[in-house]
Amino acid sequence: MTTSIKIIQPDDWHVHFREDEMLKVVTKYSSRVNRRCIAMPNTSNPITSSDQASAYKKLIESNSYNENFEALIPCYLTDSLNLNDFTFALQNNIFVGGKLYPNNATTNSQHGVNDIKKIYNIFEILEKENRVLLIHGELNRDDIDIFDREKYFIDEELFQIRNTFKDLKIVLEHVSSSYGVDFVNVNKNIGGTITPHHMLLTKDDVFKNEKINPHHYCMPVVKNEEDLLSLRKAACFDNDKFFLGTDSAPHLTKDKIQHESLKAGIFSSPCSLELYANIFEEEHALHNLEKFSSINGPQFYGLDINSQVLTLNKIETEVPEYTEEGNIKIKNFFAGKKINWKV
Ligand code: DOR
Ligand code: ZN
């Protein structure tokens, strides 16, 4: 029986660090195991300029627990960006790429893009500068079922973006459906991040007996068993185009349970790598974990693979109910459940 595994230090290609006190807490956990994280720009005042990105990067890195830790910031794309500043920031490694939030697709996406064709000039810049377009791939429209938002986005938008900008590197973030997995697999220059929760939950874990479990509610919403199995296969075996992105997205517990409009997001940072290890073990694919966690991502982004190594030991631990510090209280994903691995 395997009792310990060594892997190259991972990176997390999708994390929400938030702001203020919350940022300190998230940074502590995300810099615990990762060398680099992509820090999502959907802060309360979205990150759309080089100055904001530099300040945000500095703030996160100064709170990290790991000296080599690096935060990579994508620009929150809007149809009113200053394109000179945007290009300057891409050329000077201030922006790692651009993040497309379709309008009202998720938390703080009210500044996102309504008419995606209007920002094709931005995609052109990203393609020319060889930078990555990160996409929240969902269309939120009244006539679209919440479970079909990813499929509609692929059919009505992504297909055309892919075919118009053939050299543009695209990441379909938090792929949530077998339809999304298939699209990434058959198209060129496109990768996908996969969260632990989309490989552990199905819609029954969110919507049951006419009650919603707010701690399992996220965007894209988790789907069917068939989708979960397809995501597990993509992460564990079709192992070139998919990489680690937790989409760890904390909300205060009080905001999760007291509000009529429920905040979407799952906080997994305190145990995310261990959860991935559990899943890979269940799939008899522990030997492929390192590719997913530490190799495919940097290769896709054109960055160096990390040089340090980290050990996961087979030690059973129980995930604490909450992450609590000062005024911050966040419900942990997988709370009260046992995990087989420990960094
Ligand atoms: O569930 C989610 N929460 N999905 C996202 O895309 C954004 C995130 C957040 O910022 O809370
Ligand atoms: Zn996210």
Tab-separated table of C-alpha atoms and ligand atoms in Angstrom:
chain	number	residue	atom	x	y	z
A	1	MET	CA	0.000	0.000	0.000
A	2	THR	CA	1.258	3.486	-0.846
A	3	THR	CA	1.825	5.446	2.350
A	4	SER	CA	3.369	8.586	0.946
A	5	ILE	CA	3.787	10.291	-2.416
A	6	LYS	CA	6.070	13.051	-3.558
A	7	ILE	CA	4.947	15.519	-6.181
A	8	ILE	CA	6.361	18.691	-7.681
A	9	GLN	CA	4.926	21.636	-5.788
A	10	PRO	CA	1.483	22.473	-7.244
A	11	ASP	CA	-0.038	25.711	-8.498
A	12	ASP	CA	-3.682	26.637	-8.194
A	13	TRP	CA	-4.906	28.235	-11.410
A	14	HIS	CA	-8.163	29.594	-9.952
A	15	VAL	CA	-8.586	31.095	-6.461
A	16	HIS	CA	-10.682	33.933	-5.032
A	17	PHE	CA	-8.551	35.806	-2.510
A	18	ARG	CA	-11.144	38.534	-1.844
A	19	GLU	CA	-10.110	41.567	0.232
A	20	ASP	CA	-9.249	42.858	3.702
A	21	GLU	CA	-9.389	40.348	6.537
A	22	MET	CA	-10.743	37.606	4.293
A	23	LEU	CA	-7.748	38.008	1.980
A	24	LYS	CA	-5.360	37.313	4.843
A	25	VAL	CA	-7.159	34.113	5.757
A	26	VAL	CA	-7.400	32.850	2.182
A	27	THR	CA	-3.777	33.703	1.443
A	28	LYS	CA	-2.629	31.742	4.449
A	29	TYR	CA	-4.304	28.579	3.181
A	30	SER	CA	-3.642	28.977	-0.514
A	31	SER	CA	0.050	29.721	-0.001
A	32	ARG	CA	0.267	26.678	2.281
A	33	VAL	CA	0.817	24.261	-0.580
A	34	ASN	CA	0.917	26.235	-3.808
A	35	ARG	CA	3.843	28.078	-5.352
A	36	ARG	CA	1.597	30.189	-7.580
A	37	CYS	CA	-2.082	31.016	-7.657
A	38	ILE	CA	-4.201	32.860	-10.146
A	39	ALA	CA	-6.037	35.449	-8.071
A	40	MET	CA	-9.421	36.090	-9.592
A	41	PRO	CA	-10.147	39.767	-10.286
A	42	ASN	CA	-13.843	39.790	-9.295
A	43	THR	CA	-13.163	41.840	-6.181
A	44	SER	CA	-15.842	44.273	-5.004
A	45	ASN	CA	-14.130	46.870	-7.171
A	46	PRO	CA	-12.995	44.674	-10.073
A	47	ILE	CA	-9.354	44.688	-11.149
A	48	THR	CA	-9.258	46.334	-14.539
A	49	SER	CA	-6.042	48.409	-14.532
A	50	SER	CA	-2.315	47.770	-14.221
A	51	ASP	CA	-2.109	49.865	-11.034
A	52	GLN	CA	-4.848	47.872	-9.342
A	53	ALA	CA	-3.251	44.591	-10.427
A	54	SER	CA	0.202	45.560	-9.088
A	55	ALA	CA	-1.266	46.645	-5.759
A	56	TYR	CA	-3.398	43.489	-5.444
A	57	LYS	CA	-0.471	41.216	-6.282
A	58	LYS	CA	1.703	42.947	-3.698
A	59	LEU	CA	-0.992	42.757	-1.044
A	60	ILE	CA	-1.512	39.025	-1.513
A	61	GLU	CA	2.179	38.200	-1.666
A	62	SER	CA	2.962	40.232	1.447
A	63	ASN	CA	0.420	38.126	3.375
A	64	SER	CA	1.694	34.783	2.128
A	65	TYR	CA	3.281	32.097	4.307
A	66	ASN	CA	5.638	30.935	1.661
A	67	GLU	CA	8.510	33.158	0.569
A	68	ASN	CA	8.408	32.088	-3.064
A	69	PHE	CA	4.680	32.483	-3.355
A	70	GLU	CA	3.428	34.333	-6.395
A	71	ALA	CA	-0.025	35.702	-7.200
A	72	LEU	CA	-0.831	35.983	-10.898
A	73	ILE	CA	-3.552	38.442	-11.796
A	74	PRO	CA	-5.799	38.352	-14.850
A	75	CYS	CA	-7.579	41.513	-15.916
A	76	TYR	CA	-11.340	41.638	-15.366
A	77	LEU	CA	-12.470	42.260	-18.928
A	78	THR	CA	-15.053	44.918	-19.660
A	79	ASP	CA	-16.103	46.709	-22.821
A	80	SER	CA	-14.624	49.961	-21.509
A	81	LEU	CA	-11.049	48.903	-20.695
A	82	ASN	CA	-8.153	51.240	-21.344
A	83	LEU	CA	-6.502	49.181	-24.059
A	84	ASN	CA	-3.121	50.927	-23.835
A	85	ASP	CA	-2.884	50.186	-20.154
A	86	PHE	CA	-4.118	46.613	-20.725
A	87	THR	CA	-1.505	45.951	-23.424
A	88	PHE	CA	1.221	47.538	-21.305
A	89	ALA	CA	0.268	45.297	-18.374
A	90	LEU	CA	0.306	42.148	-20.522
A	91	GLN	CA	3.702	43.046	-21.927
A	92	ASN	CA	5.148	43.703	-18.478
A	93	ASN	CA	3.817	40.591	-16.716
A	94	ILE	CA	1.418	42.618	-14.621
A	95	PHE	CA	-1.563	40.827	-16.125
A	96	VAL	CA	-1.202	37.111	-16.797
A	97	GLY	CA	-4.163	37.319	-19.182
A	98	GLY	CA	-7.789	38.395	-19.187
A	99	LYS	CA	-10.803	36.925	-17.422
A	100	LEU	CA	-14.129	36.994	-19.172
A	101	TYR	CA	-17.160	37.101	-16.911
A	102	PRO	CA	-20.333	37.103	-18.961
A	103	ASN	CA	-22.679	39.611	-17.367
A	104	ASN	CA	-24.413	38.297	-14.236
A	105	ALA	CA	-23.025	34.782	-14.565
A	106	THR	CA	-21.727	34.674	-10.989
A	107	THR	CA	-20.522	36.630	-7.914
A	108	ASN	CA	-19.460	40.187	-8.803
A	109	SER	CA	-20.022	39.701	-12.490
A	110	GLN	CA	-22.400	42.638	-12.777
A	111	HIS	CA	-19.537	44.547	-14.434
A	112	GLY	CA	-19.021	41.671	-16.859
A	113	VAL	CA	-19.588	41.690	-20.573
A	114	ASN	CA	-23.070	41.850	-22.090
A	115	ASP	CA	-22.209	41.606	-25.727
A	116	ILE	CA	-19.119	39.462	-26.076
A	117	LYS	CA	-18.598	40.448	-29.730
A	118	LYS	CA	-17.856	43.947	-28.459
A	119	ILE	CA	-14.643	42.756	-26.835
A	120	TYR	CA	-13.265	40.763	-29.760
A	121	ASN	CA	-10.645	43.530	-30.073
A	122	ILE	CA	-9.431	42.498	-26.589
A	123	PHE	CA	-9.177	38.844	-27.646
A	124	GLU	CA	-7.098	40.005	-30.591
A	125	ILE	CA	-4.661	41.726	-28.216
A	126	LEU	CA	-4.441	38.646	-25.989
A	127	GLU	CA	-3.762	36.463	-29.007
A	128	LYS	CA	-1.072	38.818	-30.301
A	129	GLU	CA	0.622	39.047	-26.887
A	130	ASN	CA	0.384	35.265	-26.445
A	131	ARG	CA	-1.541	35.649	-23.190
A	132	VAL	CA	-4.352	33.534	-21.862
A	133	LEU	CA	-8.093	34.167	-22.009
A	134	LEU	CA	-9.719	32.690	-18.906
A	135	ILE	CA	-13.442	32.175	-19.223
A	136	HIS	CA	-16.320	31.736	-16.847
A	137	GLY	CA	-18.201	29.724	-19.443
A	138	GLU	CA	-21.851	30.240	-18.632
A	139	LEU	CA	-24.680	32.163	-20.255
A	140	ASN	CA	-27.217	33.456	-17.776
A	141	ARG	CA	-30.419	34.176	-19.622
A	142	ASP	CA	-34.034	33.746	-18.550
A	143	ASP	CA	-34.737	31.107	-21.162
A	144	ILE	CA	-31.738	28.945	-20.183
A	145	ASP	CA	-32.005	26.277	-17.505
A	146	ILE	CA	-29.375	26.765	-14.776
A	147	PHE	CA	-27.925	23.310	-15.568
A	148	ASP	CA	-27.500	24.152	-19.256
A	149	ARG	CA	-25.679	27.456	-18.932
A	150	GLU	CA	-22.286	25.975	-19.768
A	151	LYS	CA	-23.593	24.173	-22.844
A	152	TYR	CA	-25.281	27.329	-24.155
A	153	PHE	CA	-22.138	29.373	-23.603
A	154	ILE	CA	-20.104	26.838	-25.558
A	155	ASP	CA	-22.571	26.679	-28.436
A	156	GLU	CA	-23.429	30.365	-28.674
A	157	GLU	CA	-20.116	32.030	-27.793
A	158	LEU	CA	-17.101	29.804	-27.231
A	159	PHE	CA	-17.397	27.951	-30.511
A	160	GLN	CA	-17.108	31.221	-32.389
A	161	ILE	CA	-14.323	32.657	-30.205
A	162	ARG	CA	-12.348	29.447	-30.772
A	163	ASN	CA	-12.802	29.604	-34.525
A	164	THR	CA	-12.089	33.323	-34.838
A	165	PHE	CA	-8.896	33.430	-32.745
A	166	LYS	CA	-7.222	30.155	-33.563
A	167	ASP	CA	-3.937	30.941	-31.778
A	168	LEU	CA	-5.518	32.377	-28.648
A	169	LYS	CA	-4.902	30.235	-25.569
A	170	ILE	CA	-8.180	29.733	-23.723
A	171	VAL	CA	-8.914	28.196	-20.338
A	172	LEU	CA	-12.472	27.039	-19.787
A	173	GLU	CA	-12.553	27.556	-16.024
A	174	HIS	CA	-14.177	25.116	-13.621
A	175	VAL	CA	-15.455	22.794	-16.338
A	176	SER	CA	-18.656	21.312	-14.946
A	177	SER	CA	-20.213	19.102	-17.613
A	178	SER	CA	-19.316	16.227	-19.904
A	179	TYR	CA	-20.240	18.596	-22.740
A	180	GLY	CA	-17.525	21.001	-21.548
A	181	VAL	CA	-14.981	18.195	-21.170
A	182	ASP	CA	-15.658	17.062	-24.742
A	183	PHE	CA	-15.291	20.596	-26.094
A	184	VAL	CA	-11.897	21.024	-24.412
A	185	ASN	CA	-10.761	17.597	-25.591
A	186	VAL	CA	-11.533	18.091	-29.261
A	187	ASN	CA	-10.391	21.689	-29.709
A	188	LYS	CA	-6.877	23.060	-29.998
A	189	ASN	CA	-5.261	25.614	-27.693
A	190	ILE	CA	-7.827	25.168	-24.993
A	191	GLY	CA	-7.378	23.776	-21.496
A	192	GLY	CA	-9.705	23.392	-18.551
A	193	THR	CA	-9.471	23.694	-14.799
A	194	ILE	CA	-11.390	21.221	-12.651
A	195	THR	CA	-12.405	21.838	-9.036
A	196	PRO	CA	-12.560	19.174	-6.326
A	197	HIS	CA	-16.222	19.910	-5.670
A	198	HIS	CA	-17.290	19.249	-9.260
A	199	MET	CA	-15.695	15.804	-8.887
A	200	LEU	CA	-17.380	15.116	-5.530
A	201	LEU	CA	-20.914	16.507	-5.688
A	202	THR	CA	-23.960	16.098	-7.869
A	203	LYS	CA	-27.098	18.214	-7.923
A	204	ASP	CA	-28.690	16.032	-5.229
A	205	ASP	CA	-26.072	17.378	-2.835
A	206	VAL	CA	-27.325	20.907	-3.484
A	207	PHE	CA	-31.037	20.621	-4.119
A	208	LYS	CA	-32.700	18.053	-1.935
A	209	ASN	CA	-36.185	17.835	-0.472
A	210	GLU	CA	-36.943	21.343	-1.732
A	211	LYS	CA	-34.118	22.725	0.370
A	212	ILE	CA	-30.898	24.141	-0.934
A	213	ASN	CA	-27.619	23.341	0.764
A	214	PRO	CA	-25.982	26.798	0.566
A	215	HIS	CA	-22.501	25.406	1.203
A	216	HIS	CA	-22.669	23.289	-1.924
A	217	TYR	CA	-24.058	26.048	-4.084
A	218	CYS	CA	-21.591	27.405	-6.591
A	219	MET	CA	-21.366	28.572	-10.179
A	220	PRO	CA	-21.332	26.637	-12.399
A	221	VAL	CA	-23.722	24.575	-10.349
A	222	VAL	CA	-22.707	20.908	-9.905
A	223	LYS	CA	-24.535	18.566	-12.248
A	224	ASN	CA	-25.244	14.868	-12.831
A	225	GLU	CA	-23.369	11.675	-12.051
A	226	GLU	CA	-22.485	11.364	-15.731
A	227	ASP	CA	-20.840	14.806	-15.637
A	228	LEU	CA	-18.975	14.015	-12.431
A	229	LEU	CA	-17.591	10.812	-13.944
A	230	SER	CA	-16.542	12.596	-17.102
A	231	LEU	CA	-14.690	15.252	-15.044
A	232	ARG	CA	-12.932	12.567	-12.998
A	233	LYS	CA	-11.836	10.841	-16.173
A	234	ALA	CA	-10.593	14.127	-17.647
A	235	ALA	CA	-8.578	15.037	-14.541
A	236	CYS	CA	-7.207	11.600	-13.778
A	237	PHE	CA	-6.642	10.058	-17.208
A	238	ASP	CA	-7.102	12.349	-20.265
A	239	ASN	CA	-4.367	14.004	-18.533
A	240	ASP	CA	-2.905	16.709	-20.798
A	241	LYS	CA	-5.475	19.433	-21.165
A	242	PHE	CA	-6.814	19.678	-17.641
A	243	PHE	CA	-5.213	21.168	-14.561
A	244	LEU	CA	-5.774	22.110	-10.966
A	245	GLY	CA	-8.030	25.074	-10.230
A	246	THR	CA	-9.928	24.889	-6.975
A	247	ASP	CA	-12.215	27.887	-7.515
A	248	SER	CA	-12.006	28.182	-3.749
A	249	ALA	CA	-14.463	31.039	-3.223
A	250	PRO	CA	-15.198	31.900	0.406
A	251	HIS	CA	-18.234	33.753	1.664
A	252	LEU	CA	-18.908	34.498	5.301
A	253	THR	CA	-21.179	31.855	6.790
A	254	LYS	CA	-23.698	34.541	7.709
A	255	ASP	CA	-23.861	35.597	4.051
A	256	LYS	CA	-24.472	32.023	3.029
A	257	ILE	CA	-27.410	31.407	5.293
A	258	GLN	CA	-29.171	34.689	5.972
A	259	HIS	CA	-29.798	35.976	2.502
A	260	GLU	CA	-32.568	35.514	0.019
A	261	SER	CA	-30.187	35.787	-2.878
A	262	LEU	CA	-27.791	33.037	-2.092
A	263	LYS	CA	-24.065	33.666	-2.573
A	264	ALA	CA	-22.438	31.105	-4.836
A	265	GLY	CA	-19.026	29.757	-3.876
A	266	ILE	CA	-17.333	26.884	-2.068
A	267	PHE	CA	-14.295	27.297	0.188
A	268	SER	CA	-11.892	24.391	-0.183
A	269	SER	CA	-8.436	25.953	0.304
A	270	PRO	CA	-7.727	24.367	3.716
A	271	CYS	CA	-7.850	20.857	2.242
A	272	SER	CA	-7.945	21.183	-1.533
A	273	LEU	CA	-4.778	19.304	-2.447
A	274	GLU	CA	-5.693	16.523	-0.035
A	275	LEU	CA	-9.132	16.280	-1.647
A	276	TYR	CA	-7.620	15.967	-5.105
A	277	ALA	CA	-5.317	13.234	-3.763
A	278	ASN	CA	-8.347	11.391	-2.365
A	279	ILE	CA	-10.130	11.563	-5.705
A	280	PHE	CA	-7.082	10.409	-7.678
A	281	GLU	CA	-6.642	7.545	-5.233
A	282	GLU	CA	-10.284	6.503	-5.648
A	283	GLU	CA	-9.711	6.450	-9.401
A	284	HIS	CA	-6.479	4.419	-9.000
A	285	ALA	CA	-4.644	7.295	-10.655
A	286	LEU	CA	-2.385	8.684	-7.923
A	287	HIS	CA	0.494	8.344	-10.381
A	288	ASN	CA	-1.218	11.013	-12.535
A	289	LEU	CA	-1.814	13.543	-9.753
A	290	GLU	CA	1.434	15.411	-10.336
A	291	LYS	CA	0.659	16.017	-14.015
A	292	PHE	CA	-2.681	17.537	-13.094
A	293	SER	CA	-1.480	19.526	-10.083
A	294	SER	CA	1.963	20.681	-11.155
A	295	ILE	CA	2.797	20.131	-14.840
A	296	ASN	CA	-0.123	20.668	-17.210
A	297	GLY	CA	-0.929	24.131	-15.840
A	298	PRO	CA	2.508	25.754	-16.218
A	299	GLN	CA	2.920	24.070	-19.588
A	300	PHE	CA	-0.310	25.573	-20.804
A	301	TYR	CA	0.521	29.033	-19.440
A	302	GLY	CA	4.075	28.835	-20.819
A	303	LEU	CA	5.633	29.134	-17.346
A	304	ASP	CA	8.360	27.151	-15.609
A	305	ILE	CA	7.431	24.011	-13.745
A	306	ASN	CA	8.168	24.433	-10.039
A	307	SER	CA	11.419	23.038	-8.696
A	308	GLN	CA	10.401	22.203	-5.121
A	309	VAL	CA	8.850	18.918	-4.117
A	310	LEU	CA	6.077	18.297	-1.629
A	311	THR	CA	5.113	15.120	0.218
A	312	LEU	CA	1.602	13.852	0.839
A	313	ASN	CA	1.355	11.249	3.589
A	314	LYS	CA	-1.407	8.759	4.047
A	315	ILE	CA	-2.773	10.076	7.327
A	316	GLU	CA	-6.484	10.226	7.983
A	317	THR	CA	-7.711	13.646	9.101
A	318	GLU	CA	-11.122	15.168	9.626
A	319	VAL	CA	-11.884	18.500	7.985
A	320	PRO	CA	-12.865	21.066	10.634
A	321	GLU	CA	-16.333	22.553	10.421
A	322	TYR	CA	-15.229	26.180	10.023
A	323	THR	CA	-12.264	28.367	9.231
A	324	GLU	CA	-12.422	31.053	11.900
A	325	GLU	CA	-10.163	34.014	12.464
A	326	GLY	CA	-11.156	37.350	13.990
A	327	ASN	CA	-14.459	38.347	12.431
A	328	ILE	CA	-14.147	35.772	9.710
A	329	LYS	CA	-16.139	32.579	9.873
A	330	ILE	CA	-16.319	30.431	6.751
A	331	LYS	CA	-17.818	26.970	6.425
A	332	ASN	CA	-15.203	24.588	5.037
A	333	PHE	CA	-15.989	22.361	2.123
A	334	PHE	CA	-16.031	18.674	3.173
A	335	ALA	CA	-16.537	19.758	6.807
A	336	GLY	CA	-16.712	16.889	9.272
A	337	LYS	CA	-15.627	14.351	6.653
A	338	LYS	CA	-12.455	12.316	6.591
A	339	ILE	CA	-9.629	12.695	4.100
A	340	ASN	CA	-6.915	10.071	3.627
A	341	TRP	CA	-4.030	12.374	2.772
A	342	LYS	CA	-2.112	15.119	4.532
A	343	VAL	CA	0.549	17.466	3.190
B	1	DOR	O1	-19.383	29.818	-7.200
B	1	DOR	C1	-18.666	30.714	-7.602
B	1	DOR	N1	-18.243	31.686	-6.774
B	1	DOR	N2	-18.321	30.750	-8.883
B	1	DOR	C2	-17.666	31.780	-9.409
B	1	DOR	O2	-17.400	31.758	-10.578
B	1	DOR	C3	-17.329	32.951	-8.590
B	1	DOR	C4	-17.254	32.601	-7.177
B	1	DOR	C5	-17.194	33.789	-6.241
B	1	DOR	O3	-16.492	34.743	-6.536
B	1	DOR	O4	-17.830	33.717	-5.202
B	2	ZN	ZN	-14.131	31.382	-9.647
